[in-house]
Amino acid sequence: MRTDRTVRDLWYKDAIVYGLDVETFADGDGDGVGDFKGLTERLGYLAGLGVSCLWLMPFYPTPNRDNGYDITDYYDVDPRLGTLGDFVQFSHEAKGYGLRVVVDLVLNHTSDEHPWFQAARKDPKSPYRDWYVWAKKKPPHPEKGVVFPGVQKTIWTWDRAARAYYYHRFYDFQPDLNVTTPAVREEMQRIMGFWLQLGVSGFRVDAAPFLIESYGVPGHEKDDPFVHLKEMHDFLSWREGDAVMLAEANVGTDKLLDYFGDGDRMQLLYNFPVNQQLFLALVRGEAAPLVKALKELPPLPEAGQWATFLRNADEIDLGRLSDEERAEVYAACGPEKSMQLYDRGVRRRLAPMLNGDSRKIALAFSLLFSLPGTPIVYYGDELGMGDDLSLPERNSVRTPMQWSGEVNGGFSTAPRDKLVRPVISGGPYGYENLNVVWAQRDLDSTLNKVERLMRTYKQCPELGWGKWRTVEADSPAVLAHRSDWRNESILVVHNLGQSPCTVTLKDAAEEPTRVVELISDGAYQDILDTAHPILLEGYGYRWFRLAGKGRPD
Ligand code: GLC
């Protein structure tokens, strides 16, 4: 029985997170825009799927020029999506389903239409002036460090009213907040406190490395940026003991640990290094890139955890691959220029990146759930949804959820031209063929495979909690790894190649140990023990528990 305190307190260690944008998930009032009412009505689907935590992308008032990541009020819900009352109703009902909610915390920058920025630019004596980062003279190399190359030209933009340049890591309509100003940090805590009070279990910390940098603020060049993360952590734990922060920090492997500290900063960090190598490995049909990435991960403090993901609402960032490696992934997953973005990534969804090959998609999900960490699923990927490359930049992967074969894919009853974004229609990814209703009826659908993987993951706390290591396999196509926790062990093998193979594991266990198979991509004959050759179909996967006492729960 899992009754001890740590397991329950560190709930995120074996959670299943589902990331969604309220705007494109379900429209409850028929105006063409997803909303909290629609989302609340779909909680049964999410709970039934096996999800345990929702991550909501920004739903705050916004001019919506960067998918809501440009906020004008941190203490409200965008009127298109509902009211604060709707949020509380949603949060209450989510709790009833046993679902936790984590919300996006976008504090690196505001919208330029935010009243703070408007006050700051118009009056140099405004108390809000120091909330942003200004320079009287144009700083050198303002083109260096842009996040959206090809679309964004500079990180310093002249403001006529302020008679100064303001600093913005992202688009010019997203001025950076000045984290060195104490009042800004106080306000950040007030925002966190507000949403905690409304029932959330934590935050996805947007753009963490930029949030804490104090670049351009005179006198603060030598500040230790990580102090801010500790401050946020302490505040969070005083207010809500088990609340967490999931940080977006796409940094080099040598910098990852800085975000965890001694377990006193962020609890979860997206595993960007593994994400990039995972796709390289899938493209090559070889385990080596993934094995290398896994081996390079630093050991985490007890409270720390990796957040494993396949795709998210942005382009897949391949910026840390070598030019040749990136070219390989482009060639296989996004060969046309229109599929690539910002000189570093692919703006396609998971299924089209894997050529719609259902075996390969299932393999990717098996990796997602079994690799060390907490899995995050991006809405619609559990169906194998496609993308719409006619939409600009990253909007290609942000089309409405496909619920049924009814008009607008069941997303909304509004006339088609009123939809927030077109629903994908026609072809193999169109809602007519690909939707929740059909996928639930088809036992072989990606949705049903994902659901079974989730169920199995939930019965394997070793994967979220355990000490893991890769296992040596005598086939270059096979990734094998093992997780141990409290005298229980899970062993997982994946064949990244397209041809069937039989693999023998060299160091799966000290001596041949009997195994029980938990889940696989097909029907295999049982193997006797860890020394036994293991058959795997092309793109096959098999999860085993090493025989011991067996799990009572
Ligand atoms: C994060 C988000 C991205 C957004 C950016 C600026 O990277 O994932 O969508 O554009 O932050 O807030």
JSON list of C-alpha atoms and ligand atoms in Angstrom, two decimals, residues 66 69 106 109 148 170 174 204 206 248 314 394 398, ligand 1:
[
{"chain": "A", "resi": 66, "resn": "ASP", "atom": "CA", "xyz": [1.09, 35.56, -28.97]},
{"chain": "A", "resi": 69, "resn": "TYR", "atom": "CA", "xyz": [1.36, 34.88, -23.74]},
{"chain": "A", "resi": 106, "resn": "VAL", "atom": "CA", "xyz": [3.95, 34.33, -17.75]},
{"chain": "A", "resi": 109, "resn": "HIS", "atom": "CA", "xyz": [6.93, 40.05, -19.79]},
{"chain": "A", "resi": 148, "resn": "PHE", "atom": "CA", "xyz": [12.01, 34.32, -32.90]},
{"chain": "A", "resi": 170, "resn": "PHE", "atom": "CA", "xyz": [10.27, 38.02, -27.27]},
{"chain": "A", "resi": 174, "resn": "GLN", "atom": "CA", "xyz": [5.98, 41.87, -24.95]},
{"chain": "A", "resi": 204, "resn": "ARG", "atom": "CA", "xyz": [4.16, 26.35, -15.43]},
{"chain": "A", "resi": 206, "resn": "ASP", "atom": "CA", "xyz": [7.14, 30.44, -18.72]},
{"chain": "A", "resi": 248, "resn": "GLU", "atom": "CA", "xyz": [10.40, 25.99, -19.16]},
{"chain": "A", "resi": 314, "resn": "ASP", "atom": "CA", "xyz": [5.41, 25.61, -29.99]},
{"chain": "A", "resi": 394, "resn": "ARG", "atom": "CA", "xyz": [3.23, 28.07, -34.38]},
{"chain": "A", "resi": 398, "resn": "ARG", "atom": "CA", "xyz": [-2.95, 24.84, -32.28]},
{"chain": "B", "resi": 1, "resn": "GLC", "atom": "C1", "xyz": [7.10, 30.30, -24.14]},
{"chain": "B", "resi": 1, "resn": "GLC", "atom": "C2", "xyz": [5.82, 29.77, -24.77]},
{"chain": "B", "resi": 1, "resn": "GLC", "atom": "C3", "xyz": [5.67, 30.41, -26.12]},
{"chain": "B", "resi": 1, "resn": "GLC", "atom": "C4", "xyz": [5.62, 31.91, -25.96]},
{"chain": "B", "resi": 1, "resn": "GLC", "atom": "C5", "xyz": [6.84, 32.42, -25.20]},
{"chain": "B", "resi": 1, "resn": "GLC", "atom": "C6", "xyz": [6.69, 33.85, -24.81]},
{"chain": "B", "resi": 1, "resn": "GLC", "atom": "O1", "xyz": [8.22, 29.89, -24.82]},
{"chain": "B", "resi": 1, "resn": "GLC", "atom": "O2", "xyz": [5.86, 28.38, -24.82]},
{"chain": "B", "resi": 1, "resn": "GLC", "atom": "O3", "xyz": [4.52, 29.96, -26.77]},
{"chain": "B", "resi": 1, "resn": "GLC", "atom": "O4", "xyz": [5.58, 32.54, -27.22]},
{"chain": "B", "resi": 1, "resn": "GLC", "atom": "O5", "xyz": [7.05, 31.69, -24.03]},
{"chain": "B", "resi": 1, "resn": "GLC", "atom": "O6", "xyz": [5.82, 33.99, -23.71]}
]
